[in-house]
GROMACS .gro file of C-alpha atoms in nm:
model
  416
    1UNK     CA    1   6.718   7.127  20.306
    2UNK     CA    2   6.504   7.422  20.218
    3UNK     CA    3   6.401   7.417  20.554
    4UNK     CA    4   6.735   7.405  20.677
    5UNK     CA    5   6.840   7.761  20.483
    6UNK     CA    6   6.514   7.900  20.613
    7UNK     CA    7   6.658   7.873  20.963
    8UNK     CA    8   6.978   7.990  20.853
    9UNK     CA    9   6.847   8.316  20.646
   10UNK     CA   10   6.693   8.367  21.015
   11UNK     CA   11   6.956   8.331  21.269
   12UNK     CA   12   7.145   8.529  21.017
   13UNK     CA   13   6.956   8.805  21.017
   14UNK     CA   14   6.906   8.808  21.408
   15UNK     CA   15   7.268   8.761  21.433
   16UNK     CA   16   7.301   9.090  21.171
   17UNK     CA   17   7.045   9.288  21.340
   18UNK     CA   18   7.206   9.223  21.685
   19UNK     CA   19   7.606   9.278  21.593
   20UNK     CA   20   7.496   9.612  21.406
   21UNK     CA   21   7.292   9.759  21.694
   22UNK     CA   22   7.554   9.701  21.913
   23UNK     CA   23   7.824   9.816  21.686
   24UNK     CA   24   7.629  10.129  21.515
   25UNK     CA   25   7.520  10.230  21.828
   26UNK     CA   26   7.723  10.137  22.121
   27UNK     CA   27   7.881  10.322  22.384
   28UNK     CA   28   8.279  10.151  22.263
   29UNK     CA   29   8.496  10.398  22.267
   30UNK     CA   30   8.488  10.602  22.630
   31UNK     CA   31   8.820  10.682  22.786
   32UNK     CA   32   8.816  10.567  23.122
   33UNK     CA   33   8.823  11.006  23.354
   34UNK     CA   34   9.129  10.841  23.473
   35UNK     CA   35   9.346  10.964  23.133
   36UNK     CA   36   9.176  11.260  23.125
   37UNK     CA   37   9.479  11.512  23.021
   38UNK     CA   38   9.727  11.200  22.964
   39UNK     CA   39   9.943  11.114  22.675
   40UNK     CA   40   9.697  10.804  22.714
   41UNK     CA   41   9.403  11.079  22.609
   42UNK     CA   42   9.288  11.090  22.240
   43UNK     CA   43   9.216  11.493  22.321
   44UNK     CA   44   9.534  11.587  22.405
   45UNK     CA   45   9.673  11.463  22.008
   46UNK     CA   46   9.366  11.406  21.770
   47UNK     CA   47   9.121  11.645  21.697
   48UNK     CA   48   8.743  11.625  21.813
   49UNK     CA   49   8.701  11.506  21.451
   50UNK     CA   50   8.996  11.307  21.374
   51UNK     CA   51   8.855  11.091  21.671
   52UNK     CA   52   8.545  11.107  21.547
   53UNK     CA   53   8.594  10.922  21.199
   54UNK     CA   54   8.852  10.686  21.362
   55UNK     CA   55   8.589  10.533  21.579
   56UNK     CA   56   8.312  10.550  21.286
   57UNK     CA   57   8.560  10.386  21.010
   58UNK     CA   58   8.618  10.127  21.306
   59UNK     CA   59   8.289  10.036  21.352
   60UNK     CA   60   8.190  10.001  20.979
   61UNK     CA   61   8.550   9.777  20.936
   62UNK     CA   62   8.382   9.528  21.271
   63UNK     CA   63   8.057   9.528  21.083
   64UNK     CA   64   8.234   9.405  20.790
   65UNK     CA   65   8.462   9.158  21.001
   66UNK     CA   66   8.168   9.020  21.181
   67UNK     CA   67   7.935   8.966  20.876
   68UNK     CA   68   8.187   8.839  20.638
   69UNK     CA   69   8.259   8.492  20.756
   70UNK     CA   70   7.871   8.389  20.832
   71UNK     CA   71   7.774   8.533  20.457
   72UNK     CA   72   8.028   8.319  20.270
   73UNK     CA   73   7.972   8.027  20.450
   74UNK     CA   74   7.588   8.140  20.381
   75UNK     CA   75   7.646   8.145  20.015
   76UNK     CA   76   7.830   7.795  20.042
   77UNK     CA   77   7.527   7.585  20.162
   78UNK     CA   78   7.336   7.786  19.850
   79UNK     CA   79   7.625   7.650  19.590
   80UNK     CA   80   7.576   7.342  19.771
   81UNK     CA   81   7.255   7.262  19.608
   82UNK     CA   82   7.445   7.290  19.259
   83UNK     CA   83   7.762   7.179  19.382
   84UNK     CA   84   7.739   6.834  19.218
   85UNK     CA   85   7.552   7.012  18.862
   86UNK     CA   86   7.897   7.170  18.822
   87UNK     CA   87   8.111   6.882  18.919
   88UNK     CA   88   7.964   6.692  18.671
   89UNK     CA   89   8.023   6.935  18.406
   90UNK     CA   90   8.387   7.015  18.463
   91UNK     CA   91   8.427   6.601  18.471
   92UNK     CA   92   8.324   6.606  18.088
   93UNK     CA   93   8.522   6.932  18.011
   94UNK     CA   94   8.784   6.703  18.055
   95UNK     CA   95   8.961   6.397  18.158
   96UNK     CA   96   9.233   6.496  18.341
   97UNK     CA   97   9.181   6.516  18.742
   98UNK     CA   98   9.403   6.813  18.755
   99UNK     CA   99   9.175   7.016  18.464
  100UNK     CA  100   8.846   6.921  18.689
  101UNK     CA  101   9.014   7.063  19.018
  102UNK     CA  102   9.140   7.388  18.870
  103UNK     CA  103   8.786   7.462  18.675
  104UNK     CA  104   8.628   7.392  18.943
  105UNK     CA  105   8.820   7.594  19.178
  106UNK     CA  106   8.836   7.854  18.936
  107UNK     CA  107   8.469   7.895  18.907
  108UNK     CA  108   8.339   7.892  19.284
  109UNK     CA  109   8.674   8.122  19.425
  110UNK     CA  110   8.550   8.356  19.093
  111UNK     CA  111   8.140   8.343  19.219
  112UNK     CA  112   8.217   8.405  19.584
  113UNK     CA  113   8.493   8.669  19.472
  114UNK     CA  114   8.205   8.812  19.216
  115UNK     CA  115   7.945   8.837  19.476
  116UNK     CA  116   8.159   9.033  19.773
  117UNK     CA  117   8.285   9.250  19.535
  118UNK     CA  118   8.006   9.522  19.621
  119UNK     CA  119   8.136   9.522  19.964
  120UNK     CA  120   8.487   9.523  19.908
  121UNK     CA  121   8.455   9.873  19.706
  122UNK     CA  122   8.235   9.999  19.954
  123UNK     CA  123   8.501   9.956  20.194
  124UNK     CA  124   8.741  10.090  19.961
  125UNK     CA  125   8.499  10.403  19.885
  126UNK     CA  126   8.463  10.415  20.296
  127UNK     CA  127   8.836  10.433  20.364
  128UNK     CA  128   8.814  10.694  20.016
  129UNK     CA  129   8.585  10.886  20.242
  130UNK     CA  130   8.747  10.884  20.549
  131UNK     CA  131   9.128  10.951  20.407
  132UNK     CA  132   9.319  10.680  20.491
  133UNK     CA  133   9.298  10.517  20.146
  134UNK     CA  134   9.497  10.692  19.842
  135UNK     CA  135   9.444  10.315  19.619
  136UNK     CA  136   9.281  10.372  19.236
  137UNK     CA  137   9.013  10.195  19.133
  138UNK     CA  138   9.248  10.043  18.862
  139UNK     CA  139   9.545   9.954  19.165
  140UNK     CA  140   9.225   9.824  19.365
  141UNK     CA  141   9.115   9.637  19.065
  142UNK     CA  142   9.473   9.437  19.002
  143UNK     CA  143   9.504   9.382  19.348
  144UNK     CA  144   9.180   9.157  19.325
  145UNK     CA  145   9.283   9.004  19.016
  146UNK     CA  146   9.653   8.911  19.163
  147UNK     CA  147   9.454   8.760  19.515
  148UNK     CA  148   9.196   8.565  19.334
  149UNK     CA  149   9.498   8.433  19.138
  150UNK     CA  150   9.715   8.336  19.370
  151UNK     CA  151   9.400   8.208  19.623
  152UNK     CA  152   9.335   7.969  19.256
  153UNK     CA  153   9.680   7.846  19.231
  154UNK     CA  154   9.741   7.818  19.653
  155UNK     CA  155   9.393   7.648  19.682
  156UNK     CA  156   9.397   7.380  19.386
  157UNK     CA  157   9.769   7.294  19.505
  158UNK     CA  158   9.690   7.237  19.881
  159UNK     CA  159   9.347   7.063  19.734
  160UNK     CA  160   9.594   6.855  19.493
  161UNK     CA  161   9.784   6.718  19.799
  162UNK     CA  162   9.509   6.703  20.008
  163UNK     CA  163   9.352   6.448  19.742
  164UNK     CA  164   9.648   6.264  19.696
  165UNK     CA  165   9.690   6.208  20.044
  166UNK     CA  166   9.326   6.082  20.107
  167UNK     CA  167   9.336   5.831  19.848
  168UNK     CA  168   9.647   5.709  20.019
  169UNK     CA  169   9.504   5.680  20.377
  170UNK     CA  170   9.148   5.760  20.423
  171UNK     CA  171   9.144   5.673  20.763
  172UNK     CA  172   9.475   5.880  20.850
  173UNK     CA  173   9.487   6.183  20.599
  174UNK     CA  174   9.462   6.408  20.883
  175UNK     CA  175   9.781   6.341  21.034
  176UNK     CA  176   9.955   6.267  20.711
  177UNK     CA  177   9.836   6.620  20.546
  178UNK     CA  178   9.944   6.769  20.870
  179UNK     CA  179  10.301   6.627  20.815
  180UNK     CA  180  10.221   6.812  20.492
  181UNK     CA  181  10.167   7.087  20.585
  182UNK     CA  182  10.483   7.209  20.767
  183UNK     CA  183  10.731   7.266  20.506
  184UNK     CA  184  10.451   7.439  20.294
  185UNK     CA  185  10.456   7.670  20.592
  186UNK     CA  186  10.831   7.731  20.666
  187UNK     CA  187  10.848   7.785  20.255
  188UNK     CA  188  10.569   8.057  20.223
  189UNK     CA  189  10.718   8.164  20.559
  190UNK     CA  190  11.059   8.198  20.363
  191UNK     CA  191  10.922   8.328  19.994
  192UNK     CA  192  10.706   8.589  20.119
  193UNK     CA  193  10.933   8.901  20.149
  194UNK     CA  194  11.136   8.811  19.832
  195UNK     CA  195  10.819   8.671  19.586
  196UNK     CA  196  10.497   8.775  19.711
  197UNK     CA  197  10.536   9.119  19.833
  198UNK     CA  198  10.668   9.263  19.576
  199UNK     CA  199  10.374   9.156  19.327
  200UNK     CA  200  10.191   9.458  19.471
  201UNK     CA  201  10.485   9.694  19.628
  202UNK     CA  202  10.766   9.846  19.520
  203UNK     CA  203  11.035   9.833  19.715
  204UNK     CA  204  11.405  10.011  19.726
  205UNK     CA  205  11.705  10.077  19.982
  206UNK     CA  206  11.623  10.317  20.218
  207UNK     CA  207  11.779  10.667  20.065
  208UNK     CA  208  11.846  10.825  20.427
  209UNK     CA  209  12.193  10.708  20.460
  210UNK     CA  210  12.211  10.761  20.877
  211UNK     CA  211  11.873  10.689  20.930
  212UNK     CA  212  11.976  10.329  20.722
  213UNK     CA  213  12.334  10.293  20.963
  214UNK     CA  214  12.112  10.382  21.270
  215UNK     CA  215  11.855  10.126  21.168
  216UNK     CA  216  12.149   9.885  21.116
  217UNK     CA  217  12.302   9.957  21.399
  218UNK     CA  218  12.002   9.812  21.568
  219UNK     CA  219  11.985   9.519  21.344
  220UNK     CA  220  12.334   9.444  21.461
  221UNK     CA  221  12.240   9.442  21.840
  222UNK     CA  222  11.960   9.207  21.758
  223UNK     CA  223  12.161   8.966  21.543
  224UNK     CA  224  11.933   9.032  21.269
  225UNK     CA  225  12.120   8.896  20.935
  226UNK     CA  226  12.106   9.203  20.715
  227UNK     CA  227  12.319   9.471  20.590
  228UNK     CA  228  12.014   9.626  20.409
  229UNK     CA  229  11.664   9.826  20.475
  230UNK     CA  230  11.380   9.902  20.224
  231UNK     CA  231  11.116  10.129  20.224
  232UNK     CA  232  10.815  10.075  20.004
  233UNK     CA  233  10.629  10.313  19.854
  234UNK     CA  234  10.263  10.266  20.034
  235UNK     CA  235  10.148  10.615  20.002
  236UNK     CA  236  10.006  10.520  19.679
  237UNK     CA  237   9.753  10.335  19.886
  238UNK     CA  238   9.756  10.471  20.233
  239UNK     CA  239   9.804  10.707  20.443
  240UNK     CA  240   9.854  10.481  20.780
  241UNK     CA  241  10.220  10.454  20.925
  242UNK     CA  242  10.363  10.095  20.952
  243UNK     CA  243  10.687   9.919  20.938
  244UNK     CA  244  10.809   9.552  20.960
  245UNK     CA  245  11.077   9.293  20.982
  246UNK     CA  246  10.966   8.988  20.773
  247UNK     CA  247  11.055   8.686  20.633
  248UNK     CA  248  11.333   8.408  20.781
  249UNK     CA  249  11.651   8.300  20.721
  250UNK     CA  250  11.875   8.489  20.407
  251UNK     CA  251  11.522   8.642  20.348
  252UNK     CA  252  11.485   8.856  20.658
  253UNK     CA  253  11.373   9.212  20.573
  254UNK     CA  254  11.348   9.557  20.720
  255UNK     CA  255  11.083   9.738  20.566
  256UNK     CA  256  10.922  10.096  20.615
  257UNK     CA  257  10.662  10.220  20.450
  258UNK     CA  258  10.752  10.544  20.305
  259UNK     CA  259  10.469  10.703  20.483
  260UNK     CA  260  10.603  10.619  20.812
  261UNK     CA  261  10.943  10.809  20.705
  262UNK     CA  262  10.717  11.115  20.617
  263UNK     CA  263  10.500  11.175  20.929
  264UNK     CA  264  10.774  10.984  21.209
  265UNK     CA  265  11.092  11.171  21.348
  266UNK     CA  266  11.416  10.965  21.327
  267UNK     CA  267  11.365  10.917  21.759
  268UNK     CA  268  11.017  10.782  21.688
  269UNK     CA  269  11.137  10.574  21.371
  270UNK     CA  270  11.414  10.393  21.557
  271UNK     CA  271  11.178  10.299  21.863
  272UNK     CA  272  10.918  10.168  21.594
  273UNK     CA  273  11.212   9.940  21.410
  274UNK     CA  274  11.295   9.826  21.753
  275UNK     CA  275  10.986   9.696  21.817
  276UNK     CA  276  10.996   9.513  21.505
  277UNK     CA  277  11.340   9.372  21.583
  278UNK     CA  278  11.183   9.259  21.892
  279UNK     CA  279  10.995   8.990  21.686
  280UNK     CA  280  11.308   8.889  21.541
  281UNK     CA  281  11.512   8.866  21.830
  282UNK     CA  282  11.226   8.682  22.054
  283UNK     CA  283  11.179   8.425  21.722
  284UNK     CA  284  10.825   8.509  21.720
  285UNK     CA  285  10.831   8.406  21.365
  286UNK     CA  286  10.864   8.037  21.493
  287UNK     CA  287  10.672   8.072  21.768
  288UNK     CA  288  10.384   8.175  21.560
  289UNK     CA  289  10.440   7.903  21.291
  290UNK     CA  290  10.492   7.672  21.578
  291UNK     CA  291  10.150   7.744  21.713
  292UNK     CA  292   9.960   7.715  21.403
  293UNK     CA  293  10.117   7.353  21.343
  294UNK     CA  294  10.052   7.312  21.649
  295UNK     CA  295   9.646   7.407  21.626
  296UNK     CA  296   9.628   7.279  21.273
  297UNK     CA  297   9.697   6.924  21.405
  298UNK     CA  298   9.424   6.964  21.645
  299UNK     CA  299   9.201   7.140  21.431
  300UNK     CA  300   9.239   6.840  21.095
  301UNK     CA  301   9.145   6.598  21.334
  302UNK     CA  302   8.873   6.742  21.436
  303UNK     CA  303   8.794   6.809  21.101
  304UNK     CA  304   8.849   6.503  20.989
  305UNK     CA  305   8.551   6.364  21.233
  306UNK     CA  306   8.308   6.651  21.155
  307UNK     CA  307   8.372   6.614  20.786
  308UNK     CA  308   8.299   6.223  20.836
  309UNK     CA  309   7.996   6.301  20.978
  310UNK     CA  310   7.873   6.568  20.801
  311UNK     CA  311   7.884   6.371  20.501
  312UNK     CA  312   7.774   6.070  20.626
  313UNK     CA  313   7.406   6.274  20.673
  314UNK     CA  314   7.391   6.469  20.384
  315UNK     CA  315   7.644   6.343  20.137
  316UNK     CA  316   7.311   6.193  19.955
  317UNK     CA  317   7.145   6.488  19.963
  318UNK     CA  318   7.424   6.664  19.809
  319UNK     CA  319   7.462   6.449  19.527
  320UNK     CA  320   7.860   6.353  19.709
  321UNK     CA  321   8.037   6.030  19.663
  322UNK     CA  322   8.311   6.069  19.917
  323UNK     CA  323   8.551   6.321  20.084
  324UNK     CA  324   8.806   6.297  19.736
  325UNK     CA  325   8.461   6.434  19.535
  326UNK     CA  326   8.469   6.781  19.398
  327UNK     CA  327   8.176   6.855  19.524
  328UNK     CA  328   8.241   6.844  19.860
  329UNK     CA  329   8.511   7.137  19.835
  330UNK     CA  330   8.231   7.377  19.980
  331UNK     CA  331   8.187   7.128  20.266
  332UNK     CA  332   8.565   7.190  20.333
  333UNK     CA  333   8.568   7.569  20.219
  334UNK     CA  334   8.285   7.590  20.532
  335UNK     CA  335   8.444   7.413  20.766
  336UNK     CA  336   8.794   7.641  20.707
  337UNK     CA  337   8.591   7.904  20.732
  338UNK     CA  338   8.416   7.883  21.014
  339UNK     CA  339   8.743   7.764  21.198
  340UNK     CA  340   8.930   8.051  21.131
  341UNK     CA  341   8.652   8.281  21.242
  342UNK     CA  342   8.630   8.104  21.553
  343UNK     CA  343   9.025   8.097  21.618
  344UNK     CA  344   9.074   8.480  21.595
  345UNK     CA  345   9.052   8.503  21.952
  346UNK     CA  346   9.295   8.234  22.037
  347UNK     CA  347   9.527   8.394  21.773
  348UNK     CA  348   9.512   8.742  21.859
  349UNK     CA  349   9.558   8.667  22.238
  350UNK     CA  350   9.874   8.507  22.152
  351UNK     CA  351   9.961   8.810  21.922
  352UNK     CA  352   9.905   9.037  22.160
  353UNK     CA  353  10.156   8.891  22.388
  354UNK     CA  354  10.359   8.893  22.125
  355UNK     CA  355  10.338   9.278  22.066
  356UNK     CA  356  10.339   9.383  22.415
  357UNK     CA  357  10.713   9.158  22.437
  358UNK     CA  358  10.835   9.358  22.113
  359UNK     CA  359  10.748   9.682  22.332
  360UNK     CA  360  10.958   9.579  22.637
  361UNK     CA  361  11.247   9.466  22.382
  362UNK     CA  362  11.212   9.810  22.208
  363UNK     CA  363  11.230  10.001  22.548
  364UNK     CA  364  11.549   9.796  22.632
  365UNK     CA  365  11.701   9.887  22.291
  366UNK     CA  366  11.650  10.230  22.298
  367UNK     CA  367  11.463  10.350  22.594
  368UNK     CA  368  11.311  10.627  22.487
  369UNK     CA  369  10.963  10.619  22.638
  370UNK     CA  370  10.890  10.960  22.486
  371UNK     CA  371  10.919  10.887  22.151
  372UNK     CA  372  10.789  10.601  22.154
  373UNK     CA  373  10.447  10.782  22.324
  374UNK     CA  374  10.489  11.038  22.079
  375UNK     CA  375  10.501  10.778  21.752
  376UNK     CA  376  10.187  10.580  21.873
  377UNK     CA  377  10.004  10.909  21.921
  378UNK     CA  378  10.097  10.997  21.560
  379UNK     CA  379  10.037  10.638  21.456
  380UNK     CA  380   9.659  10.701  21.597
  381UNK     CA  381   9.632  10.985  21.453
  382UNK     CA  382   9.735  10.889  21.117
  383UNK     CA  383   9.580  10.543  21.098
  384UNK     CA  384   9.254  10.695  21.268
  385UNK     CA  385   9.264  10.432  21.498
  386UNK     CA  386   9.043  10.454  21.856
  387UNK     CA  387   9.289  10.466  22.156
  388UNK     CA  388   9.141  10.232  22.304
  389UNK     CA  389   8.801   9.932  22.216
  390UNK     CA  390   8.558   9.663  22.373
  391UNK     CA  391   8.602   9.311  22.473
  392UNK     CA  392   8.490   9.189  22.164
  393UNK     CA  393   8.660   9.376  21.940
  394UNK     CA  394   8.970   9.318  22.120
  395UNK     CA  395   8.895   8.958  22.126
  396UNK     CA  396   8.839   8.905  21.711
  397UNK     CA  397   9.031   9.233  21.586
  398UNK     CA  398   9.295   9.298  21.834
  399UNK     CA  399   9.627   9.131  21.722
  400UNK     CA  400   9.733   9.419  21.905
  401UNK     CA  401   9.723   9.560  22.289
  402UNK     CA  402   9.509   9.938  22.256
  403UNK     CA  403   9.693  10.241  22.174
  404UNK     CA  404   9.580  10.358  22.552
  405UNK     CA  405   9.771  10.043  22.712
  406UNK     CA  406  10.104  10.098  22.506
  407UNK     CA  407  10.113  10.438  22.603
  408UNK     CA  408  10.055  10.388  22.905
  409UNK     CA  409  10.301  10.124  22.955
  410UNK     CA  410  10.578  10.335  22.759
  411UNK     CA  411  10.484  10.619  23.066
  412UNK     CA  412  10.523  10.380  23.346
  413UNK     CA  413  10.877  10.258  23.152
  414UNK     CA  414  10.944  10.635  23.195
  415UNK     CA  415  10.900  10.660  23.572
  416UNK     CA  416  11.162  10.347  23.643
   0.00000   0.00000   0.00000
């Protein structure tokens, strides 16, 4: 095993030597002479330095991206070694199954939490630096605390199930936790605007009374069920522009950050919410929940064969009696983890057919290529975004298409 790590600790650190270099130091940003004096060119909106720091606080945020995942599943082979140690000792804390699974939970989401904390406030202290972040260390601080909680309680429920299923059918709990796992979806799908949002935003009616009927009005054409709009007051952590339409069913919201009503004209505004409605009225809600049901039932049985195996060679090293054992939840915690990383560019490919459809629906709505060039401009400007970014960026960041390729789609709109 020690062996094992060694190797690890060294493709890790040719892996992190390699990713930075490139990153750091990379030509990623050029705009292709072809924009030169476009609406499509960073020059002719953002300052020299504005465009600067956006494509410096970009490539610290990929360095982050890109070393995250490998670290914690890095630290999981480590609490490997004592995984068992601890199991143990929460199994004479108590009794109870559901006491072992929470302590346990508690305890290794609270070490990992504990030991990326440094980075998380460097990244806070980064976005501090750079001026898109207005968040308090105290804010930043309950933030954590409300995410670690509601990881604990999300993580020893799905682990609950996940149990109870596998005692059930060992040979079939994939398929049976997949059945699960789709009205867990649909419901967090359905809570989220109306439960979890507002544990760290406040949010109110809009108080511009014809920007709220023009908004509306828009809602109407896209038989969006609503007769209300919120903004939420984000400026007391940001200073990016965004805006949304979230949630399903009697839970459908339109939200806008309060930022976005301070930098946006009401032209600009509208074209943004139509994008947004665009989502709606093209159900890309579903499609998206349909395509991660649709992956995760791949993606658990696979699991379910590499966990098999995986176990089957090492569960004896590991001191693990079986996939039900509480110290195998880093084995799964891994295994998550390393799929997800791997799936981002699956994902945002579909996303960013997603966004470029909610474009096209916002140009039908209100066809108003200018403003909508002028709000992305102001959106880059603001966010401190790069126009425009490399293959691999776009492949694991880019849930969107580049700033550069909605403009310039929004100026070819104009020429039809």
């Amino acid at each position: 095993m020690r062996k094992f790590l060694v190797v690890c600790v060294a493709v890790f650190v040719v892996y992190a030597v390699g990713i930075s270099m490139y990153l750091l130091k990379g030509d990623l940003f050029s705009v292709s002479s072809q924009y030169n004096g476009t609406p499509a060119d960073p020059h002719t909106f953002m300052t020299s330095e504005e465009i600067d720091k956006g494509e410096g606080l970009t490539r610290i945020h990929a360095l982050a991206f890109f070393l995250t995942s490998p670290l914690k599943i890095g630290l999981l082979l480590i609490l490997l070694g004592g995984s068992a140690r601890f199991r143990d000792k929460v199994q004479r804390l108590s009794r109870h199954s559901a006491v072992q699974l929470l302590a346990y939970v508690f305890v290794l989401l609270l070490v990992l939490d504990t030991l990326f904390l440094p980075m998380d406030y460097f990244i806070l202290q980064l976005d501090h630096h750079y001026g898109i972040s207005n968040l308090t260390i105290s804010n930043w601080l309950t933030d954590h605390l409300k995410d670690f909680l509601i990881e604990w309680i999300s993580t020893s429920v799905m682990l609950w199930i996940f149990y109870a299923i596998v005692k059930r059918s060992p040979k079939r709990w994939w398929l049976w936790f997949w059945v699960a796992s789709i009205p867990l979806v649909v419901f967090v799908t359905f809570i989220q605007p109306v439960v979890l949002d507002p544990l760290y935003n406040q949010f109110q009616p809009l108080q511009n009374s014809e920007l709220k009927s023009e908004i509306l009005a828009l809602a109407s054409r896209s038989d969006i069920p609503t007769n209300q709009v919120y903004q939420v007051n984000m400026s007391q952590r940001t200073n990016a522009i965004n805006a949304y339409v979230d949630g399903i069913g009697s839970n459908t919201r339109i939200v806008l950050w309060d930022t976005t009503l301070q930098k946006l004209q009401k032209d600009e505004i509208l074209t943004i919410m139509a994008h947004e409605m665009g989502h709606y009225k093209e159900k890309h809600i579903f499609w998206g929940m349909g395509i991660s049901i649709l992956l995760s039932f791949i993606l658990l049985w696979l699991g379910f064969h590499i966990l098999n195996y995986t176990l089957m060679r090492f569960a004896n090293l590991w001191s693990i009696h079986g996939v039900t054992d509480l110290a195998a939840i880093p084995v799964l915690l891994i295994l998550i983890t390393l799929t997800s990383f791997l799936l981002n560019p699956l994902e945002n490919s579909v996303s960013r057919i997603m966004e470029h459809r909610a474009d096209m629906y916002a140009m039908k709505m209100t066809g108003d290529g200018d403003a909508a060039i002028r709000a992305f401009q102001k959106i880059a400007k603001a966010n401190l975004s790069p126009i425009t970014e490399p293959k691999l960026l776009q492949w694991f960041l880019g849930t969107h298409p580049t700033i550069q390729q909605r403009i310039v789609y929004f100026e070819q709109f104009k020429k039809k």
